[in-house]
Coordinates of C-alpha atoms and ligand atoms in Angstrom, one line a residue:
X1 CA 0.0 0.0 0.0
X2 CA 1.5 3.9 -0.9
X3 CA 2.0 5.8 1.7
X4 CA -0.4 8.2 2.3
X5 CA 0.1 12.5 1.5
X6 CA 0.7 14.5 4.0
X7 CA 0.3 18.2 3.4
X8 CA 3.2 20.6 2.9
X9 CA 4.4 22.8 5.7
X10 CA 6.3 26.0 5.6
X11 CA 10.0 26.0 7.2
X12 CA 10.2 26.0 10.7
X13 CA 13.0 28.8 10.3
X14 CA 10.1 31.2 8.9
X15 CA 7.0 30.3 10.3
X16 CA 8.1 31.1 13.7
X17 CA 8.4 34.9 13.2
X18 CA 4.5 35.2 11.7
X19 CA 1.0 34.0 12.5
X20 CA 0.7 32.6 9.1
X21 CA -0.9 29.4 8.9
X22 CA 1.9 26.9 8.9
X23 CA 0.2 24.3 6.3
X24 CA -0.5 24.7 3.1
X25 CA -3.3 22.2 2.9
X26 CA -3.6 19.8 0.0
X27 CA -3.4 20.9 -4.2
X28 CA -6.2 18.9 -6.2
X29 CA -3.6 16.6 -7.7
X30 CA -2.5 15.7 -4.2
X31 CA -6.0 15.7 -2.9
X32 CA -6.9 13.0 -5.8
X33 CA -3.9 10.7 -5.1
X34 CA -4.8 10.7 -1.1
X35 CA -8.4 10.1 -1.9
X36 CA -8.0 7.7 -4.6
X37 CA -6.2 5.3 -1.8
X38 CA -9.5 4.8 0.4
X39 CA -10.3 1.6 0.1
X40 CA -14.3 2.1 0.2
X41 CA -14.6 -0.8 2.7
X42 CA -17.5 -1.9 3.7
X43 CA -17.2 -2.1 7.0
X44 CA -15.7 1.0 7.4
X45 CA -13.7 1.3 10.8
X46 CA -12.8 4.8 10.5
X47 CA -16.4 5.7 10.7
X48 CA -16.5 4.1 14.4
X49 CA -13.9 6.3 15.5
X50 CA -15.9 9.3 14.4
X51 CA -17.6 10.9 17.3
X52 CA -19.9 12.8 15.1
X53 CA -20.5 9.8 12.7
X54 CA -19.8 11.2 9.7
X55 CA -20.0 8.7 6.5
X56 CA -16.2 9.0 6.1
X57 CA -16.0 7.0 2.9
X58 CA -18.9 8.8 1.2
X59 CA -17.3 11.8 1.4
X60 CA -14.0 10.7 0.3
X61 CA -15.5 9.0 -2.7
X62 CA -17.2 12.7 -4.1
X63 CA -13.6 14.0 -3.6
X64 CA -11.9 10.9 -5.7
X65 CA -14.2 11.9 -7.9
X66 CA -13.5 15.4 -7.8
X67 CA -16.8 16.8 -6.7
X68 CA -15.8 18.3 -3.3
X69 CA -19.1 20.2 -4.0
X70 CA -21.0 16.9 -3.2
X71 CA -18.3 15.8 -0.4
X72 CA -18.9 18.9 1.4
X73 CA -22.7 18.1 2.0
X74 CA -22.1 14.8 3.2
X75 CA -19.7 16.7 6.1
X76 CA -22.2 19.4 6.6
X77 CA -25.2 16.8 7.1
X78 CA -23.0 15.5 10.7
X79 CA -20.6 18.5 11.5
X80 CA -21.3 22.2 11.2
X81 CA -17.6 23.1 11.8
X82 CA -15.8 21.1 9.0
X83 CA -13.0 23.3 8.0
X84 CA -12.4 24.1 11.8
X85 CA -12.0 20.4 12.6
X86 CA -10.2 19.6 9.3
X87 CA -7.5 21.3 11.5
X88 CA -7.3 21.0 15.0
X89 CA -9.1 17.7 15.5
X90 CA -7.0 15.0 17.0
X91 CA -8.0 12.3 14.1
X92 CA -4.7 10.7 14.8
X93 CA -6.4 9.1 17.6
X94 CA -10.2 9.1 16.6
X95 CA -10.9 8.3 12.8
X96 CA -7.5 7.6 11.4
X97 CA -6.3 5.5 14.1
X98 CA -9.5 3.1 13.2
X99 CA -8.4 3.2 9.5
X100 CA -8.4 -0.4 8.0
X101 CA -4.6 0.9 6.8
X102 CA -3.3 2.5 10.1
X103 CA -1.6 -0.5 11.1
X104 CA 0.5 -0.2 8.0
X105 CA 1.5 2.9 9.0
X106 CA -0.8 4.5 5.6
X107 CA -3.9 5.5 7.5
X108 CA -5.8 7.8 4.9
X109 CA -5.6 11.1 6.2
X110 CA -8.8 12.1 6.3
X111 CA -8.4 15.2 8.3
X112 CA -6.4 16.9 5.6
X113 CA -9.4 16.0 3.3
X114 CA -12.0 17.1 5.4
X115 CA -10.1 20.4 5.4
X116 CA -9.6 20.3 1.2
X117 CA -13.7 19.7 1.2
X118 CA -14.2 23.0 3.5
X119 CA -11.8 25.5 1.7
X120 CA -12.3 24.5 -2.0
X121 CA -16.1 25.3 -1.4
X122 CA -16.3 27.6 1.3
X123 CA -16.9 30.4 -1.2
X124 CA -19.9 28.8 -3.4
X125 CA -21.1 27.2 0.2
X126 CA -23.3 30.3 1.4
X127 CA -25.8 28.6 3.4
X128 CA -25.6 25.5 5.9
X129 CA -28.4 23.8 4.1
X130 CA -31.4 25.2 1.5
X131 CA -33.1 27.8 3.3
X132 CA -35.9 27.6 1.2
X133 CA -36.7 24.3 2.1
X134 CA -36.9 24.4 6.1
X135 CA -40.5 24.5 7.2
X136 CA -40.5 27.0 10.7
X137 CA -41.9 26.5 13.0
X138 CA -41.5 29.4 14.8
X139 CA -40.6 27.9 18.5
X140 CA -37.5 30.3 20.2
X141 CA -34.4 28.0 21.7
X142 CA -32.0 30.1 23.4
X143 CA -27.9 29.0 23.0
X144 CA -25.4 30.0 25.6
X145 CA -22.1 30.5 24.6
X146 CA -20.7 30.8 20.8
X147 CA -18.4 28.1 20.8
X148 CA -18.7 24.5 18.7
X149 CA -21.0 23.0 21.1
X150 CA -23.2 26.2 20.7
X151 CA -22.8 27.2 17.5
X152 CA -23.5 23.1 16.8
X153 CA -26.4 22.5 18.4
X154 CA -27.8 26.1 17.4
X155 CA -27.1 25.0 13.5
X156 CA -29.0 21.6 14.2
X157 CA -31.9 23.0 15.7
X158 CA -31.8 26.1 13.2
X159 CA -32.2 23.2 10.3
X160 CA -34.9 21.5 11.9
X161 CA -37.4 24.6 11.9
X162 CA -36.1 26.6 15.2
X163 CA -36.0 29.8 15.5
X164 CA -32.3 30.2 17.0
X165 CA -30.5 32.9 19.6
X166 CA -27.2 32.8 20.4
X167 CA -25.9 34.5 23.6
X168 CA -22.2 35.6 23.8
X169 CA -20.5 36.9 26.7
X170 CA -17.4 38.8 25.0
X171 CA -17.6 40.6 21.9
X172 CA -16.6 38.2 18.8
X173 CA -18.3 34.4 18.4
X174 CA -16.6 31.0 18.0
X175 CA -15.5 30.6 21.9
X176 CA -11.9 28.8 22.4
X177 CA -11.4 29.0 18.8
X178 CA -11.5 32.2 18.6
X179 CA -9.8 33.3 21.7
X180 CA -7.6 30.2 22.7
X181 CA -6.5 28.3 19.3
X182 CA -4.0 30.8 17.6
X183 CA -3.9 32.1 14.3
X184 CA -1.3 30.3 13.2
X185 CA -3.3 26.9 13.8
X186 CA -6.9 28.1 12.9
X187 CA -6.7 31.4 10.9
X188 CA -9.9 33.9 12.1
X189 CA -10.9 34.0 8.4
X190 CA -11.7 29.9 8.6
X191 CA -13.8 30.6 11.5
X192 CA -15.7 33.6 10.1
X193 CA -16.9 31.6 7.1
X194 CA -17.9 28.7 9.6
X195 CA -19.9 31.4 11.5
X196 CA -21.0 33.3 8.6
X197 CA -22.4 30.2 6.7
X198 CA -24.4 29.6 10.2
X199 CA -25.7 33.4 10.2
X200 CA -26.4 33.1 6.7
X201 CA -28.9 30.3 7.4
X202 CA -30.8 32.0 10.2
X203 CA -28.7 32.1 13.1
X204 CA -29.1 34.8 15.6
X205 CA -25.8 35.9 17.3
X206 CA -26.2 38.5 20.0
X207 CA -22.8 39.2 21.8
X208 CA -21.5 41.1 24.7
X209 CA -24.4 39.3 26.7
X210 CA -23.4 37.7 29.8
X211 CA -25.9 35.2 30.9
X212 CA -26.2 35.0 34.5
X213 CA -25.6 38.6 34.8
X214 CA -26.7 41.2 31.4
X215 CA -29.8 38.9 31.5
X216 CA -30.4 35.6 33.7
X217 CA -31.8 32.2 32.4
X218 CA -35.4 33.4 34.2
X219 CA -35.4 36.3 31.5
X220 CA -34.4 34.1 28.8
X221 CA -37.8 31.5 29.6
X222 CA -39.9 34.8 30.1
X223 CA -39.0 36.1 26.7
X224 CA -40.7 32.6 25.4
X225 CA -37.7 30.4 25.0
X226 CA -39.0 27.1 24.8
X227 CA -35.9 25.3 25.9
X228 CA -32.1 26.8 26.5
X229 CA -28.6 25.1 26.1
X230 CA -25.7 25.8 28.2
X231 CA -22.2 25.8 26.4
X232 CA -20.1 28.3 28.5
X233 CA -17.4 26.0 28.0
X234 CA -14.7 25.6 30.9
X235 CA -12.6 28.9 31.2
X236 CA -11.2 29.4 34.7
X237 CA -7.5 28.5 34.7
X238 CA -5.9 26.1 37.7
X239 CA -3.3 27.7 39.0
X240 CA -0.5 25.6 40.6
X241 CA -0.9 26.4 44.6
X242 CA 2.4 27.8 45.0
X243 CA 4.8 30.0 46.4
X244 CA 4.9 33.7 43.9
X245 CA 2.2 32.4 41.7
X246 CA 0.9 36.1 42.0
X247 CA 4.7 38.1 40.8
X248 CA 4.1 40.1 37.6
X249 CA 4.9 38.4 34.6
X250 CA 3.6 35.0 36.1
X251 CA 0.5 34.7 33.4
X252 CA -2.7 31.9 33.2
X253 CA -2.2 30.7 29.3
X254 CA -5.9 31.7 28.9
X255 CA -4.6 35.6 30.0
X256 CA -1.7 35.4 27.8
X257 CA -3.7 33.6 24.7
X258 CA -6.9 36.1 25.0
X259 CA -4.9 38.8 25.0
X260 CA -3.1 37.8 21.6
X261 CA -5.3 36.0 19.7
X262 CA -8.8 37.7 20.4
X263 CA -7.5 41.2 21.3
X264 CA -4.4 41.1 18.7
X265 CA -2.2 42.0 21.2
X266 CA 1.2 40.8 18.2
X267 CA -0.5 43.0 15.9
X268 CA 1.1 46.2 16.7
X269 CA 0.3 49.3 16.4
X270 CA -2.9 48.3 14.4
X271 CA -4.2 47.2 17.8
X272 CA -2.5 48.6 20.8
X273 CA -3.4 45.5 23.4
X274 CA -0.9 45.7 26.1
X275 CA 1.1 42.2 27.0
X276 CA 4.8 41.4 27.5
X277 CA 7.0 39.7 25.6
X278 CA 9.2 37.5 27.3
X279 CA 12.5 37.2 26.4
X280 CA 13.5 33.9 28.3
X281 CA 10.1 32.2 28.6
X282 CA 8.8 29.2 30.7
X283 CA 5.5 27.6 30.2
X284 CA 4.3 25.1 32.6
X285 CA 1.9 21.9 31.2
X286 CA 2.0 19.6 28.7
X287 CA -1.4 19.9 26.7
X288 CA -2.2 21.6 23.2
X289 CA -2.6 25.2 25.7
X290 CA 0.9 24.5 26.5
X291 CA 2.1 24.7 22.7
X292 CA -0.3 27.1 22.1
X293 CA 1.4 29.2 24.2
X294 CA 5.3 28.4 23.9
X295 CA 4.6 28.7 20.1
X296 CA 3.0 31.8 20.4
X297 CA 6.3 33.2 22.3
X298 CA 8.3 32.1 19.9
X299 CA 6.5 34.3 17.2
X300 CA 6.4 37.4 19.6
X301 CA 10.3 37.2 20.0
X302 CA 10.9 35.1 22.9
X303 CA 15.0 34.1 22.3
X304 CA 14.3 30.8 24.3
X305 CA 10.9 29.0 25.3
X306 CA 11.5 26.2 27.8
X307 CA 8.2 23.6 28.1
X308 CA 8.3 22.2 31.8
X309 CA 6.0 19.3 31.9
X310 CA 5.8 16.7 35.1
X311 CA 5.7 13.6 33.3
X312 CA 7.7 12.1 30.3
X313 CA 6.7 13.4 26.8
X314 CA 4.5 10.7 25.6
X315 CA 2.4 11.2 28.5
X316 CA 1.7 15.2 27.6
X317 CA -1.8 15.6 26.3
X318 CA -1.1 18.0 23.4
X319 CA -1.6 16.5 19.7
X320 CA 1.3 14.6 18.7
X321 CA 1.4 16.8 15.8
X322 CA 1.4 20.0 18.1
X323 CA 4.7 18.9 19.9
X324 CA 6.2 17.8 16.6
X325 CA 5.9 21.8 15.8
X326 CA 6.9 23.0 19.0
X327 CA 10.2 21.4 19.0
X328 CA 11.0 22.3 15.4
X329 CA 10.2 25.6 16.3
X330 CA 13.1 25.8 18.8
X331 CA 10.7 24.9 22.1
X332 CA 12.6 22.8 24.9
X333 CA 11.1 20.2 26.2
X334 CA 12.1 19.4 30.1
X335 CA 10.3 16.7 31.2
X336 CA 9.8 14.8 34.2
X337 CA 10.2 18.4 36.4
X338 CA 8.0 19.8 38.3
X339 CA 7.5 24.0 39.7
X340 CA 7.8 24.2 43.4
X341 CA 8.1 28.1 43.6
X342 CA 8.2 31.5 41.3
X343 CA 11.1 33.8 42.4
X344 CA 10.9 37.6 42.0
X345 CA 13.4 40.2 42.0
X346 CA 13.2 43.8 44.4
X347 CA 9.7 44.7 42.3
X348 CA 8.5 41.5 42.1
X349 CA 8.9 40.5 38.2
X350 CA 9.4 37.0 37.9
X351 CA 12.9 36.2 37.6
X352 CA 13.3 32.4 37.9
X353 CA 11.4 29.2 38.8
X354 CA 12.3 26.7 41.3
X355 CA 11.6 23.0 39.8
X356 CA 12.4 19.6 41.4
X357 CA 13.0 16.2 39.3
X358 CA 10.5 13.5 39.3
X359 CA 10.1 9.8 39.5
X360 CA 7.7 8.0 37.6
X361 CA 7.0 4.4 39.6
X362 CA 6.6 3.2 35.9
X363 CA 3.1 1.1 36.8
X364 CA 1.4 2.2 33.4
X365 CA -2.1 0.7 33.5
X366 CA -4.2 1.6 30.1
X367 CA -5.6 4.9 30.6
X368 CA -4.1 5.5 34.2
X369 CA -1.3 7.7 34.2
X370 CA 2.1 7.0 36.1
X371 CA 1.9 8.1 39.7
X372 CA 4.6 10.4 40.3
X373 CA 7.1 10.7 43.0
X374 CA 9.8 14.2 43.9
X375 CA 13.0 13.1 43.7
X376 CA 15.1 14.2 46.8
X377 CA 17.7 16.7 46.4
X378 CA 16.9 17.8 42.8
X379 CA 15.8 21.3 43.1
X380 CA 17.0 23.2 40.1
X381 CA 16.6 27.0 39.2
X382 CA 16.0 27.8 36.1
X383 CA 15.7 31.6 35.2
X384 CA 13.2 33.1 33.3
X385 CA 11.1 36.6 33.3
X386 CA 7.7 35.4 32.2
X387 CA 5.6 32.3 33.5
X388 CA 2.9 30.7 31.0
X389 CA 0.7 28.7 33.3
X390 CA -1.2 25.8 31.2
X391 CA -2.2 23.4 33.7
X392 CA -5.6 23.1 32.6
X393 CA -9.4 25.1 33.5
X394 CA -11.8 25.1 35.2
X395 CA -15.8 25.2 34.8
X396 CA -17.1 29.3 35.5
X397 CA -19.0 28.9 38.9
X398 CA -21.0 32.8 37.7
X399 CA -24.0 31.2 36.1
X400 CA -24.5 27.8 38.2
X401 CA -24.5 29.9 41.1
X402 CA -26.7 32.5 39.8
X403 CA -29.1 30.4 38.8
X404 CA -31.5 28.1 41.4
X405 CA -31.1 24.5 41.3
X406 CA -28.5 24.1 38.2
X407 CA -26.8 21.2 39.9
X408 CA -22.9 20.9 39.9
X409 CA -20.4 18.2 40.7
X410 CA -17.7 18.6 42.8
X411 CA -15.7 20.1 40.9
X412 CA -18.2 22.7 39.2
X413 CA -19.2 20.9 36.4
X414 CA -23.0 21.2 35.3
X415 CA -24.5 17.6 36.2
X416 CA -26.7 16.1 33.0
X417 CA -28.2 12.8 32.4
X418 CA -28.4 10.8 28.9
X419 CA -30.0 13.3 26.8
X420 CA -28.3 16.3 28.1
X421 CA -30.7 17.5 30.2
X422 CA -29.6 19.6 33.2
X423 CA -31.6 19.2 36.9
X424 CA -33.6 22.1 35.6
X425 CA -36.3 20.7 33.3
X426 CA -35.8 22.3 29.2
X427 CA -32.4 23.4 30.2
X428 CA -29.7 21.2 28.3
X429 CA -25.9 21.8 28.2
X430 CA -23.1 20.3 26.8
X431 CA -19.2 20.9 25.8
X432 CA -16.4 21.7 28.4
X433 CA -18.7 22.8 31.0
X434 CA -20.4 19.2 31.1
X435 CA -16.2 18.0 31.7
X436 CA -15.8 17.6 27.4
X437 CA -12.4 18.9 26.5
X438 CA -12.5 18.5 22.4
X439 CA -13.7 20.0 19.9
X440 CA -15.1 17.2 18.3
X441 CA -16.7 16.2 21.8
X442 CA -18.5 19.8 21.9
X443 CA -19.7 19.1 18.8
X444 CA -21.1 16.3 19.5
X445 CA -22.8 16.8 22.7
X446 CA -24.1 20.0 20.4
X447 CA -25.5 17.3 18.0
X448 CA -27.3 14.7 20.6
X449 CA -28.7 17.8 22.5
X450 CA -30.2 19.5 19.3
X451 CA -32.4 15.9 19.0
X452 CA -33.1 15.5 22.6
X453 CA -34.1 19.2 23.2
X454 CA -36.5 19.1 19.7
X455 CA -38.1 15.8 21.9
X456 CA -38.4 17.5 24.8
X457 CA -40.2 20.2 23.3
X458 CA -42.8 17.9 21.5
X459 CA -43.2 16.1 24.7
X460 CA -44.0 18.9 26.8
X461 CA -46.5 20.2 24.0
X462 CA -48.3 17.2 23.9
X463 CA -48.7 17.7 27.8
X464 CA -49.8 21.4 27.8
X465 CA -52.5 20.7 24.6
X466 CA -53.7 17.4 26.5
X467 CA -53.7 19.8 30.3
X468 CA -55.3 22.7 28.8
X469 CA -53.7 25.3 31.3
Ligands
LIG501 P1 -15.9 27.2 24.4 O1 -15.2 27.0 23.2 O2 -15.1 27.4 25.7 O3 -17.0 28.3 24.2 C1 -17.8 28.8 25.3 C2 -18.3 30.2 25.0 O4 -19.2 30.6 26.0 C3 -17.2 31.2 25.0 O5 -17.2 32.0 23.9 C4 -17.5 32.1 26.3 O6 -17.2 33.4 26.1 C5 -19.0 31.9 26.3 N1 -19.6 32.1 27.7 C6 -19.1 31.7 28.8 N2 -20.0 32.0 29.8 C7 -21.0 32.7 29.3 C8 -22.2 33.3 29.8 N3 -22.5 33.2 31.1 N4 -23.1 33.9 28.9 C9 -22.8 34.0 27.6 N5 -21.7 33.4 27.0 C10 -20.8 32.8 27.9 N6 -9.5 20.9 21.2 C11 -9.2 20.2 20.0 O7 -10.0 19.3 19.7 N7 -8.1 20.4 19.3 C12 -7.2 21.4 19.6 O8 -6.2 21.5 18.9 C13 -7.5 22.2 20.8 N8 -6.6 23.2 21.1 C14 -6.9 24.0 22.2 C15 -6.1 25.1 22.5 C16 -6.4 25.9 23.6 C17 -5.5 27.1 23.9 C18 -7.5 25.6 24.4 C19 -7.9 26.5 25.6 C20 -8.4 24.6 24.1 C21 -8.1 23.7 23.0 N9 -8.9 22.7 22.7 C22 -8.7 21.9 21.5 C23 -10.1 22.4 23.4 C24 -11.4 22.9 22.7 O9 -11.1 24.2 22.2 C25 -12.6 22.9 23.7 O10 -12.8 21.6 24.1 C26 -13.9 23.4 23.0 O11 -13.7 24.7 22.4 C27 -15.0 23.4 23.9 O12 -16.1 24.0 23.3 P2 -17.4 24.6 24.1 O13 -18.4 25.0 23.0 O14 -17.8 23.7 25.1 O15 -16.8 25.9 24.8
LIG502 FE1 -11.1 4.4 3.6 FE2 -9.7 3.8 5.9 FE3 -12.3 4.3 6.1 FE4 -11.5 2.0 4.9 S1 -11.2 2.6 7.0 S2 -13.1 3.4 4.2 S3 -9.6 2.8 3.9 S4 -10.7 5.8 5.4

């Protein structure tokens, strides 16, 4: 079997001084060869690692053909946000790892032509789906928060006949992809004809709208929502608990990230968004937040990013992909080393961090992570003057605790059952603030609460015309 394409990148050397996008994406010729490899199995496996359960082969078939017009609406018909997950979802471990040819090392990358469908069309794709042909039926869902879980079950419901409001807290739509995923990974423009395609087919976008606070979810039900989903997402940061945590320069990721990538804080002096730029840079975690962030330091200067994670490389979170970039980009990788404290000079900028070593026991049970151990004796300084904290965040207690009986677990996530359905009949929720943490998760949860929300609204219709209140 041929290997399979991969798509051509830009040189480390110059990609690391711009937000360009670092991939150049497929050309038709190489779209056709990657295509034409699918085997068109009937049993297709790859489809079983798709969480949206998208007809994978289908859609490769149209392109193989060279009709990404057709392979496009087989996408659309399962995921809202195709070009967006073309390329940041992790389909090295979801579709492509199920592919019949991934243990030949050929898997058919079918991320790259997910993202070939979405751009080659994205200007002749206006609309989500024919307009025209939607019967409404004039019931009002409310969303909460612009990200993919919102933005997908908004664009479900929206093609099923609902009449659709989004509510955005901050003053742009797409959530993390907007404000966390940089430019360099997911260029605004991609997102804007995402969005723009949903707007274009009805959607309702009102931002700078805080839910909980500009209006609560009482308003929201008074103003004749039928039903409301919650998809806040998960943005507090965790901070590490230790000493000088609080010096200046010592930033969350989601601070550092918000400031660049949604307040263009590296495009100077169009926009004049203060943030440093660190010269000697340390960023603490091992996730995709992590390279977000030590790549984004890179680009703004930094003359050396060191990545302090506590455990050994294969065990970081981040896309295998994402640390493969990092590193060619000049990021160091320390491993196995943990923070203890953040020391600050006379005026308390951040001037170096205090790690220790530590010892994995090496029990590795599948899915259970190493328990660690602090070697004795290792403390280290390393010196720095910025801190990048990416250790991971936190569900927003503001609108659980603003609003009566939205139950939480114990660690502030909003408690559902199967269908999505919060402890407040008709309100549903779903993405990072139900403990998702993927894109491709948000969407869909989006997707299975669109369905359940459009039963629970026939359901409780039935009961009202059969009560006769
Ligand atoms: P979010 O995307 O967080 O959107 C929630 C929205 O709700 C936000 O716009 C917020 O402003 C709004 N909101 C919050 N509270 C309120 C309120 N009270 N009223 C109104 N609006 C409100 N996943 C991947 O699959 N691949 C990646 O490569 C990847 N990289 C990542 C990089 C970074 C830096 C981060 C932080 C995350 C990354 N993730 C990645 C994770 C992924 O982005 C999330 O899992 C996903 O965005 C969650 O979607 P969501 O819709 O639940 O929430
Ligand atoms: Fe094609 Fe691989 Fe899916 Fe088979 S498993 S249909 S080869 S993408």
């Amino acid at each position: 079997m041929s290997q399979n394409i991969r798509m051509l990148e830009r040189e480390p050397k110059i990609r690391k001084h711009d937000f360009e996008q670092i991939s150049f994406g497929y050309s038709k010729e190489e779209m056709l060869i990657e295509a034409r490899r699918c085997l068109q199995c009937k049993k297709p496996m790859c489809c079983v690692g798709c969480p949206v359960e998208v007809d994978i082969p289908k859609f490769i078939k149209f392109l193989s053909d060279d009709k990404p017009q057709e392979a496009i609406k087989i996408l659309r018909e399962n995921n809202s946000l195709p070009a967006v997950c073309g390329r940041v979802c992790p389909q090295e471990t979801q579709c492509e790892k199920f592919c019949i040819l991934y243990k030949q090392n050929a898997s058919i990358c079918i991320g790259n032509l997910e993202r070939y469908a979405a751009d080659s069309t994205s200007k002749i794709h206006n609309s989500f789906f024919n307009i025209s042909s939607i019967k409404k039926n004039g019931l009002k869902i409310a969303v909460v928060g612009s990200g993919p879980a919102g933005l997908t079950c908004g664009g479900d419901l929206l093609r099923m006949g609902y009449d659709v409001t989004i509510y955005e807290s901050l003053h742009d739509s797409g959530g993390v992809l907007r404000y966390g995923i940089p430019e360099f990974r997911l260029p605004k423009k991609i997102l804007d004809i995402e969005i723009n395609i949903l707007k274009k087919s009805g959607m309702k976008i009102n931002l700078n709208t805080f839910i909980g606070r500009t209006k609560t979810i009482r308003d929201l039900f008074n103003e004749g929502y039928k039903s409301i989903f919650i998809a806040v997402g998960a943005g507090l940061p965790i901070f590490p608990n230790i000493p000088g945590e609080n010096l200046n320069h010592v930033y969350s990721a989601s601070e550092f990230l918000v400031r660049i990538n949604l307040m263009h804080a590296y495009d100077f002096p169009i926009y004049d968004t203060p943030v440093y730029k660190g010269k000697n840079v340390v960023v603490i975690g091992g996730g995709n937040t992590a390279m977000d962030s030590a790549r984004t330091s890179i680009r703004l200067g930094a003359k050396t990013v060191k990545l302090i994670y506590r455990r050994t490389e294969d065990e970081m979170p981040s896309r295998k992909e994402e640390k493969k970039h990092a590193k060619e980009e000049g990021v160091e990788f320390i491993v196995l080393t943990s923070p203890v404290r953040f020391i600050g000079d006379v005026k308390r900028f951040v001037k170096a961090v205090e790690c220790v070593k530590m010892e994995s026991n090496g029990h590795s049970n599948f899915g259970v992570k190493n328990s660690l151990k602090k070697i004795d004796g290792s403390n280290h300084i390393i010196e720095t003057d910025m801190v990048i904290l990416a250790l991971g965040l936190h569900p927003n207690p503001v609108l659980s605790s603003l609003t009566n009986n939205l139950n939480i677990d114990t660690r502030g996530y909003l408690i559902v059952d199967n269908n999505y359905m919060t402890s407040i009949p008709g309100i549903f929720a779903g993405g990072d603030i139900v403990g998702g943490s993927t894109v491709i998760e948000a969407i869909g949860m989006g997707k299975k609460a669109a369905k359940a929300i459009v039963e629970y609204i026939k359901k409780t219709n039935r009961y009202m015309q059969k009560t006769k209140f």
